[in-house]
C-alpha atoms as a printed R data frame, in Angstrom:
   type eleno elety resid chain resno       x      y        z
1  ATOM     1    CA   MET     A     1 -69.078 65.385 -156.178
2  ATOM     2    CA   LYS     A     2 -66.525 66.697 -153.658
3  ATOM     3    CA   VAL     A     3 -67.193 63.016 -152.204
4  ATOM     4    CA   LEU     A     4 -66.258 61.443 -155.372
5  ATOM     5    CA   LEU     A     5 -63.184 63.271 -156.277
6  ATOM     6    CA   ILE     A     6 -61.912 62.195 -152.750
7  ATOM     7    CA   TYR     A     7 -62.085 58.773 -153.496
8  ATOM     8    CA   PHE     A     8 -60.743 58.360 -156.934
9  ATOM     9    CA   LEU     A     9 -57.519 60.515 -155.146
10 ATOM    10    CA   VAL     A    10 -57.231 57.841 -152.313
11 ATOM    11    CA   VAL     A    11 -58.104 54.732 -154.646
12 ATOM    12    CA   ASN     A    12 -54.946 56.065 -157.356
13 ATOM    13    CA   VAL     A    13 -52.884 56.546 -154.741
14 ATOM    14    CA   PHE     A    14 -53.381 53.754 -153.062
15 ATOM    15    CA   GLU     A    15 -52.563 52.024 -156.347
16 ATOM    16    CA   PHE     A    16 -49.907 53.840 -157.601
17 ATOM    17    CA   ALA     A    17 -47.607 53.017 -154.307
18 ATOM    18    CA   ILE     A    18 -48.914 49.403 -154.457
19 ATOM    19    CA   ALA     A    19 -47.833 49.097 -158.386
20 ATOM    20    CA   GLY     A    20 -44.647 50.767 -157.368
21 ATOM    21    CA   PHE     A    21 -44.323 48.118 -154.010
22 ATOM    22    CA   ASP     A    22 -45.199 45.573 -156.546
23 ATOM    23    CA   LYS     A    23 -41.967 46.787 -158.635
24 ATOM    24    CA   SER     A    24 -39.222 47.064 -155.108
25 ATOM    25    CA   MET     A    25 -40.420 43.978 -154.708
26 ATOM    26    CA   ALA     A    26 -39.471 41.980 -158.218
27 ATOM    27    CA   ILE     A    27 -36.840 43.814 -158.244
28 ATOM    28    CA   LYS     A    28 -35.472 42.033 -154.562
29 ATOM    29    CA   GLN     A    29 -36.788 38.587 -156.117
30 ATOM    30    CA   LYS     A    30 -39.209 38.695 -152.779
31 ATOM    31    CA   ARG     A    31 -43.059 37.961 -153.153
32 ATOM    32    CA   ARG     A    32 -45.573 39.977 -154.864
33 ATOM    33    CA   ILE     A    33 -47.912 41.978 -155.462
34 ATOM    34    CA   PRO     A    34 -50.989 39.438 -156.345
35 ATOM    35    CA   GLU     A    35 -51.891 40.349 -160.280
36 ATOM    36    CA   ASN     A    36 -55.501 40.630 -159.138
37 ATOM    37    CA   THR     A    37 -54.650 42.846 -156.341
38 ATOM    38    CA   LEU     A    38 -53.739 45.376 -158.652
39 ATOM    39    CA   PHE     A    39 -56.737 45.136 -161.356
40 ATOM    40    CA   PHE     A    40 -58.887 45.036 -159.333
41 ATOM    41    CA   LEU     A    41 -57.753 48.191 -157.139
42 ATOM    42    CA   ALA     A    42 -57.898 49.436 -161.225
43 ATOM    43    CA   PHE     A    43 -61.240 48.402 -161.559
44 ATOM    44    CA   ILE     A    44 -62.325 50.437 -158.945
45 ATOM    45    CA   GLY     A    45 -61.198 53.087 -160.086
46 ATOM    46    CA   GLY     A    46 -57.363 53.228 -159.565
47 ATOM    47    CA   THR     A    47 -55.806 52.945 -164.176
48 ATOM    48    CA   ILE     A    48 -54.568 56.137 -163.956
49 ATOM    49    CA   GLY     A    49 -52.813 55.475 -160.902
50 ATOM    50    CA   LEU     A    50 -51.246 52.286 -162.141
51 ATOM    51    CA   LEU     A    51 -50.404 53.215 -165.622
52 ATOM    52    CA   THR     A    52 -48.742 56.154 -164.140
53 ATOM    53    CA   ALA     A    53 -46.771 53.967 -162.535
54 ATOM    54    CA   MET     A    54 -46.208 51.295 -165.295
55 ATOM    55    CA   PHE     A    55 -45.030 54.058 -166.560
56 ATOM    56    CA   LEU     A    56 -42.975 55.745 -163.897
57 ATOM    57    CA   PHE     A    57 -41.615 52.290 -163.174
58 ATOM    58    CA   THR     A    58 -41.335 50.554 -165.838
59 ATOM    59    CA   HIS     A    59 -43.543 48.147 -164.215
60 ATOM    60    CA   LYS     A    60 -44.928 45.134 -166.281
61 ATOM    61    CA   THR     A    61 -44.988 47.156 -169.363
62 ATOM    62    CA   SER     A    62 -43.418 43.882 -171.605
63 ATOM    63    CA   LYS     A    63 -45.415 41.420 -169.739
64 ATOM    64    CA   PHE     A    64 -48.551 41.477 -172.683
65 ATOM    65    CA   SER     A    65 -50.586 39.338 -170.719
66 ATOM    66    CA   PHE     A    66 -50.726 41.678 -168.242
67 ATOM    67    CA   ILE     A    67 -50.946 45.001 -170.492
68 ATOM    68    CA   ALA     A    68 -53.552 43.370 -172.527
69 ATOM    69    CA   LYS     A    69 -56.457 42.041 -169.162
70 ATOM    70    CA   PHE     A    70 -55.513 45.784 -168.279
71 ATOM    71    CA   ALA     A    71 -56.452 47.551 -171.198
72 ATOM    72    CA   GLY     A    72 -59.872 45.417 -170.768
73 ATOM    73    CA   ILE     A    73 -60.503 47.120 -167.722
74 ATOM    74    CA   ILE     A    74 -60.194 50.748 -169.541
75 ATOM    75    CA   LEU     A    75 -62.068 49.660 -172.243
76 ATOM    76    CA   ILE     A    76 -64.994 49.119 -170.205
77 ATOM    77    CA   GLN     A    77 -64.526 51.601 -167.811
78 ATOM    78    CA   VAL     A    78 -64.474 54.170 -170.757
79 ATOM    79    CA   ALA     A    79 -68.034 52.499 -171.920
80 ATOM    80    CA   VAL     A    80 -70.072 52.557 -168.892
81 ATOM    81    CA   ALA     A    81 -68.186 56.251 -168.364
82 ATOM    82    CA   TYR     A    82 -69.389 57.455 -171.786
83 ATOM    83    CA   LEU     A    83 -72.868 54.815 -171.226
84 ATOM    84    CA   ILE     A    84 -73.272 57.486 -168.645
85 ATOM    85    CA   PHE     A    85 -72.948 60.651 -169.693
86 ATOM    86    CA   THR     A    86 -74.938 59.986 -172.935
87 ATOM    87    CA   TYR     A    87 -77.708 58.629 -171.486
88 ATOM    88    CA   LYS     A    88 -78.360 60.650 -168.675
89 ATOM    89    CA   LYS     A    89 -81.899 61.736 -168.330
């Protein structure tokens, strides 16, 4: 369990940092981090890091397609968590 917590901490901190870096690159009109990279990191456990970065940096908050895809990832994660915790033998 401890390893899992460390994994989620590392992934979320990394996701937060990547999203912050992407926001700074957006401001500077420089090359950006691909959205698929942000989505992949969120999918493997960085949801809280991306959500925090979105609100703190106001990053990608007005882009509906991004928010819809991110919401889809959250729904999948909630469904998987529900299945894991309710059908535990």
